Coordinates of C-alpha atoms and ligand atoms in Angstrom, one line a residue:
M1 CA 90.1 134.4 108.3
R2 CA 90.9 130.7 109.2
A3 CA 89.6 129.2 112.3
R4 CA 92.0 129.3 115.2
R5 CA 90.0 127.7 117.9
A6 CA 93.0 125.9 119.5
L7 CA 96.7 126.8 119.2
L8 CA 98.8 123.8 120.6
Y9 CA 102.3 124.7 121.7
M10 CA 105.2 122.4 122.1
P11 CA 108.9 123.0 122.8
G12 CA 110.8 123.5 119.6
D13 CA 113.7 121.2 120.7
D14 CA 111.3 118.3 121.6
E15 CA 111.3 116.2 118.4
Y16 CA 109.0 113.6 119.9
K17 CA 106.2 116.1 120.7
I18 CA 106.5 117.9 117.3
K19 CA 106.1 114.6 115.5
K20 CA 103.2 113.8 117.8
A21 CA 101.6 117.3 117.0
A22 CA 101.9 116.7 113.4
E23 CA 99.5 113.8 113.7
L24 CA 96.9 115.5 115.8
T25 CA 93.8 117.2 114.4
V26 CA 94.2 120.8 115.7
D27 CA 93.5 124.1 114.0
S28 CA 97.1 125.5 114.7
V29 CA 100.4 124.1 116.1
V30 CA 103.0 126.5 117.6
L31 CA 106.6 125.3 117.6
D32 CA 108.0 127.2 120.4
L33 CA 111.5 128.9 120.4
E34 CA 110.8 131.0 123.5
D35 CA 110.0 130.2 127.1
S36 CA 109.7 126.3 126.7
V37 CA 113.2 126.2 125.4
S38 CA 116.2 126.6 127.8
M39 CA 118.9 129.1 126.8
S40 CA 121.4 126.4 126.2
C41 CA 119.1 124.7 123.6
K42 CA 117.9 127.7 121.5
K43 CA 120.2 126.9 118.6
T44 CA 119.1 123.2 118.5
A45 CA 115.5 124.2 118.7
R46 CA 115.8 126.6 115.7
E47 CA 117.4 123.7 113.6
M48 CA 114.7 121.3 114.8
V49 CA 111.9 123.6 114.1
A50 CA 113.2 124.4 110.6
K51 CA 113.8 120.7 109.9
S52 CA 110.3 119.7 111.2
L53 CA 108.5 122.3 109.1
A54 CA 110.2 121.2 106.0
E55 CA 109.9 117.5 106.4
L56 CA 106.6 116.8 108.4
D57 CA 103.2 116.8 107.1
F58 CA 101.0 118.6 109.6
M59 CA 97.8 117.4 107.9
G60 CA 96.1 120.8 107.5
S61 CA 97.1 122.3 110.8
E62 CA 98.3 125.8 110.6
R63 CA 102.1 125.8 111.1
L64 CA 103.2 128.6 113.5
V65 CA 106.5 129.4 115.2
R66 CA 106.8 131.5 118.3
I67 CA 110.0 133.4 118.2
N68 CA 111.8 135.2 121.0
P69 CA 111.2 138.9 121.6
F70 CA 113.4 141.3 119.7
S71 CA 114.7 142.7 123.1
S72 CA 116.3 139.2 123.7
G73 CA 118.6 139.7 120.7
L74 CA 117.5 136.2 119.4
A75 CA 114.6 137.1 117.3
E76 CA 116.5 137.8 114.0
G77 CA 118.5 134.6 114.4
D78 CA 115.3 132.6 115.0
L79 CA 113.8 134.1 111.8
E80 CA 116.9 133.4 109.7
I81 CA 116.9 129.8 110.5
V82 CA 113.1 129.0 110.4
L83 CA 111.8 131.4 107.5
P84 CA 113.2 129.2 104.7
S85 CA 110.9 126.3 105.9
Q86 CA 107.9 128.7 105.1
P87 CA 105.8 128.7 108.3
D88 CA 102.3 129.9 107.9
G89 CA 102.7 132.5 110.7
I90 CA 104.9 133.9 113.5
L91 CA 103.9 134.5 117.0
L92 CA 105.8 137.5 118.4
S93 CA 106.3 136.9 122.1
K94 CA 106.2 139.9 124.5
T95 CA 105.0 142.4 121.9
K96 CA 105.1 145.8 123.7
T97 CA 104.8 148.4 120.8
A98 CA 103.5 148.8 117.3
E99 CA 107.2 149.0 116.1
D100 CA 107.8 145.4 117.4
V101 CA 105.1 144.3 114.9
Q102 CA 106.4 146.5 112.2
T103 CA 110.0 145.3 112.6
L104 CA 109.0 141.8 112.2
S105 CA 106.7 142.5 109.3
K106 CA 109.6 144.2 107.4
I107 CA 111.8 141.1 107.9
L108 CA 109.0 139.0 106.6
A109 CA 108.3 141.2 103.7
D110 CA 111.9 141.3 102.6
F111 CA 112.2 137.5 102.9
E112 CA 109.0 136.9 100.9
K113 CA 110.3 139.2 98.3
E114 CA 113.6 137.4 98.0
Q115 CA 112.0 134.0 97.7
G116 CA 109.3 135.3 95.3
W117 CA 106.6 134.3 97.7
E118 CA 103.3 136.1 97.8
N119 CA 103.4 139.4 99.8
N120 CA 101.9 139.1 103.2
S121 CA 101.7 135.3 103.0
I122 CA 103.2 134.9 106.4
S123 CA 100.9 136.1 109.1
I124 CA 101.8 137.7 112.4
L125 CA 100.0 136.9 115.7
A126 CA 101.1 139.3 118.5
I127 CA 101.2 138.0 122.1
I128 CA 100.3 140.6 124.6
E129 CA 101.9 139.6 127.9
N130 CA 103.3 142.8 129.4
A131 CA 101.6 145.7 131.1
L132 CA 103.1 147.9 128.4
G133 CA 101.6 145.7 125.6
I134 CA 98.1 146.3 127.1
I135 CA 98.7 149.9 127.4
N136 CA 99.8 150.1 123.8
L137 CA 97.0 147.9 122.3
K138 CA 95.5 150.7 120.2
E139 CA 98.7 151.3 118.3
I140 CA 99.6 147.6 118.2
A141 CA 96.2 146.5 116.9
Q142 CA 96.7 148.9 113.8
A143 CA 100.4 148.4 113.3
D144 CA 100.3 146.3 110.1
P145 CA 98.0 144.5 107.6
R146 CA 100.0 141.3 108.3
L147 CA 98.5 141.2 111.9
H148 CA 95.8 138.5 112.3
A149 CA 95.5 138.2 115.9
L150 CA 96.1 139.5 119.4
I151 CA 96.9 136.7 121.9
C152 CA 96.6 137.1 125.6
G153 CA 99.6 135.7 127.5
G154 CA 98.2 135.2 130.9
E155 CA 101.1 133.9 132.9
D156 CA 103.7 136.5 131.8
L157 CA 101.2 139.2 132.2
A158 CA 100.3 138.1 135.9
T159 CA 104.1 138.2 136.5
D160 CA 104.5 141.5 135.0
I161 CA 101.8 143.2 137.1
N162 CA 102.8 141.3 140.3
A163 CA 99.3 139.5 140.3
V164 CA 98.6 136.3 142.2
R165 CA 97.0 133.7 139.8
T166 CA 93.7 132.5 141.1
R167 CA 91.2 130.0 139.7
A168 CA 88.6 132.7 139.1
G169 CA 91.2 134.8 137.2
W170 CA 89.8 138.2 138.1
E171 CA 93.4 139.6 138.4
L172 CA 93.7 139.2 134.6
F173 CA 90.1 140.1 133.6
Y174 CA 90.8 143.7 132.6
A175 CA 93.7 142.7 130.4
R176 CA 91.7 140.0 128.7
S177 CA 88.8 142.2 128.0
A178 CA 91.1 144.9 126.7
V179 CA 92.6 142.3 124.2
V180 CA 89.0 141.4 123.1
L181 CA 88.0 145.0 122.8
Y182 CA 90.9 146.1 120.6
A183 CA 90.8 143.0 118.5
G184 CA 87.0 143.8 117.9
A185 CA 87.7 147.4 117.0
F186 CA 90.4 146.6 114.4
N187 CA 88.9 143.4 113.0
L188 CA 91.5 141.0 114.5
Q189 CA 91.1 137.6 116.1
A190 CA 91.5 137.5 119.9
I191 CA 93.0 134.3 121.4
D192 CA 92.9 133.6 125.1
M193 CA 95.4 132.5 127.7
V194 CA 96.5 128.9 128.4
T195 CA 94.9 126.8 131.2
T196 CA 98.2 125.5 132.6
D197 CA 96.6 122.8 134.8
F198 CA 96.1 120.2 132.0
S199 CA 94.9 117.5 134.3
D200 CA 91.7 119.6 135.4
A201 CA 89.3 119.0 132.5
H202 CA 86.6 120.8 134.4
A203 CA 88.6 124.0 134.8
L204 CA 89.5 123.8 131.1
E205 CA 85.9 123.6 130.0
E206 CA 84.9 126.3 132.3
E207 CA 87.6 128.7 131.1
A208 CA 87.2 127.9 127.4
L209 CA 83.4 128.7 127.6
Q210 CA 84.2 132.0 129.5
S211 CA 86.7 132.8 126.7
L212 CA 84.0 132.3 124.1
K213 CA 81.4 134.4 126.0
M214 CA 83.9 137.2 126.3
G215 CA 84.4 137.3 122.6
F216 CA 87.7 135.3 122.1
S217 CA 87.7 133.2 118.9
G218 CA 90.2 130.6 120.4
K219 CA 92.5 129.6 123.1
Q220 CA 96.2 128.7 123.6
I221 CA 96.7 125.1 124.8
I222 CA 99.7 123.0 125.9
H223 CA 98.6 119.4 126.0
P224 CA 96.8 117.1 123.5
N225 CA 94.0 116.4 126.0
Q226 CA 93.0 120.1 125.7
I227 CA 92.4 120.0 121.9
E228 CA 89.0 118.4 121.8
P229 CA 87.3 120.3 124.7
V230 CA 88.6 123.7 123.6
Q231 CA 87.8 123.1 119.8
R232 CA 84.4 121.9 120.8
A233 CA 83.8 125.1 123.1
F234 CA 84.6 127.4 120.1
T235 CA 82.4 125.4 117.7
P236 CA 78.7 126.2 117.6
D237 CA 76.6 123.1 118.3
D238 CA 73.6 121.9 116.1
E239 CA 71.0 123.5 118.4
E240 CA 72.8 126.9 118.2
I241 CA 73.1 126.6 114.3
A242 CA 69.4 125.8 114.0
Y243 CA 68.5 128.8 116.3
A244 CA 70.7 131.1 114.3
L245 CA 69.1 129.9 111.0
Q246 CA 65.7 130.4 112.5
L247 CA 66.6 134.0 113.6
I248 CA 67.8 135.0 110.3
E249 CA 64.8 133.5 108.5
K250 CA 62.4 135.4 110.9
F251 CA 64.4 138.6 110.4
E252 CA 64.0 138.5 106.7
E253 CA 60.4 137.9 106.9
S254 CA 59.8 140.7 109.4
N255 CA 61.9 143.0 107.4
K256 CA 59.7 142.4 104.3
N257 CA 56.9 143.6 106.4
G258 CA 58.8 146.8 107.4
Q259 CA 59.6 145.6 110.9
A260 CA 63.3 145.7 112.0
A261 CA 62.5 144.4 115.6
F262 CA 60.4 141.5 116.3
A263 CA 59.6 139.0 119.1
L264 CA 60.8 135.4 119.2
D265 CA 59.7 133.3 122.2
G266 CA 59.0 136.5 124.3
V267 CA 62.4 138.0 123.6
M268 CA 63.1 141.1 121.5
V269 CA 65.3 140.5 118.4
D270 CA 66.9 143.3 116.3
L271 CA 70.0 143.8 114.2
P272 CA 72.8 143.2 116.7
V273 CA 71.3 139.9 117.5
I274 CA 71.1 139.0 113.9
I275 CA 74.8 140.0 113.3
R276 CA 75.7 137.7 116.1
A277 CA 73.7 134.9 114.5
Q278 CA 75.4 135.6 111.1
R279 CA 78.8 135.4 112.8
L280 CA 78.0 132.2 114.7
L281 CA 77.1 130.7 111.2
K282 CA 80.5 132.0 109.8
R283 CA 82.3 130.3 112.7
A284 CA 80.3 127.0 112.1
K285 CA 81.5 127.2 108.4
A286 CA 85.0 127.9 109.3
A287 CA 85.0 124.8 111.7
G288 CA 83.6 122.7 108.8
K289 CA 80.1 122.3 110.3
L290 CA 78.2 124.0 107.6
L291 CA 78.7 124.2 103.8
Ligands
COA1 N1 102.5 118.6 122.0 C1 102.5 117.4 121.6 N2 102.5 116.2 122.3 C2 102.4 116.4 123.5 C3 102.4 117.7 124.2 C4 102.3 118.8 123.3 N3 102.3 120.0 123.8 N4 102.2 117.6 125.5 C5 102.3 116.2 125.8 N5 102.4 115.5 124.7 C6 102.5 114.1 124.4 C7 103.5 113.4 125.4 O1 104.7 113.4 124.7 C8 102.9 112.0 125.7 O2 103.1 111.3 124.5 P1 103.1 109.6 124.7 O3 101.7 109.3 125.2 O4 103.2 109.2 123.3 O5 104.2 109.3 125.5 C9 101.3 112.3 125.6 O6 101.2 113.6 125.0 C10 100.8 112.5 127.2 O7 101.5 113.5 127.8 P2 101.8 113.5 129.4 O8 102.6 112.5 129.8 O9 100.5 113.7 130.0 O10 102.5 114.9 129.5 P3 104.1 115.2 129.7 O11 104.5 115.0 131.1 O12 104.9 114.4 128.7 O13 104.2 116.7 129.3 C11 104.1 119.0 129.5 C12 103.6 117.8 130.0 C13 103.5 120.1 130.3 C14 105.7 119.2 129.8 C15 103.9 119.1 128.0 O14 102.4 118.9 127.8 C16 104.4 120.2 127.2 O15 105.5 120.3 126.9 N6 103.6 121.3 126.8 C17 103.9 122.4 126.1 C18 104.8 123.3 126.8 C19 105.0 124.6 126.0 O16 105.2 124.6 124.8 N7 104.8 125.8 126.7 C20 105.0 127.1 126.1 C21 103.7 127.7 125.8 S1 103.0 128.2 127.2
MG2 MG1 105.9 133.0 128.5

């Protein structure tokens, strides 16, 4: 699966920011039709997103569109206008049930067939941002082969459960952990919530590192300044790569001698540690750091 270390949002009716985003080096851009667009601008935003996708070169960034939830009555219209410009994927806001994902998948499948595009070529990333979405994670995570990622929407989730947002973030810890757990169980990517205070570089670094350690493979972002620190946090550094290579080499050696567990610098190493090392190398490769 492609690297999705940072997903940069911008309002779908903001031509300036969309053009700016096209020139930035970021894994994924998300042209938003949902909460960053006011009700009176929804139509303009759809047209602008369709035009931008068709005309701009996003220079290798994945081109994603966040649509409104089906319950809003706007989702079908969003898709009708943007799909002809062939986005790489759709972010489904406020995903509450497996049926939400399946309804979207059916529309995408019909459109791909009509256009003669490859089946399942447009991916789905489900945003989990309601208590109900968390409760239904088990079904949502298995809803459809088109589903690539579960995204944790922190602000809406906090609102839905009447939590007070704090810097430490414990009020959302269970929900974030649940997203990682179900993504792990069903082989999906887990993408973490936004750090809304884009002027606090320290908070961003701290949160991105915490996301990585919890098992997330990326994070949503809202400002160009957040790209570099977040993508760096999710990219293994040279030291980590060298250590992973050393672990794997030692493991192969010790296995030849009939030993599945061995000691390195006074620490026991066995299979789960090796699997993590292999995954770290895979992430390094996906980020272009290893051939
Ligand atoms: N995408 C692309 N460009 C962006 C951007 C984004 N998300 N956010 C800011 N920029 C651009 C600005 O246009 C500005 O460009 P300039 O230097 O050429 O004039 C530059 O980056 C610096 O921006 P800054 O002045 O610091 O911020 P701002 O006040 O213009 O915007 C926000 C602040 C929060 C309104 C803006 O970052 C934003 O719209 N973010 C996305 C919101 C969103 O989509 N939310 C939904 C998902 S949670
Ligand atoms: Mg929202």
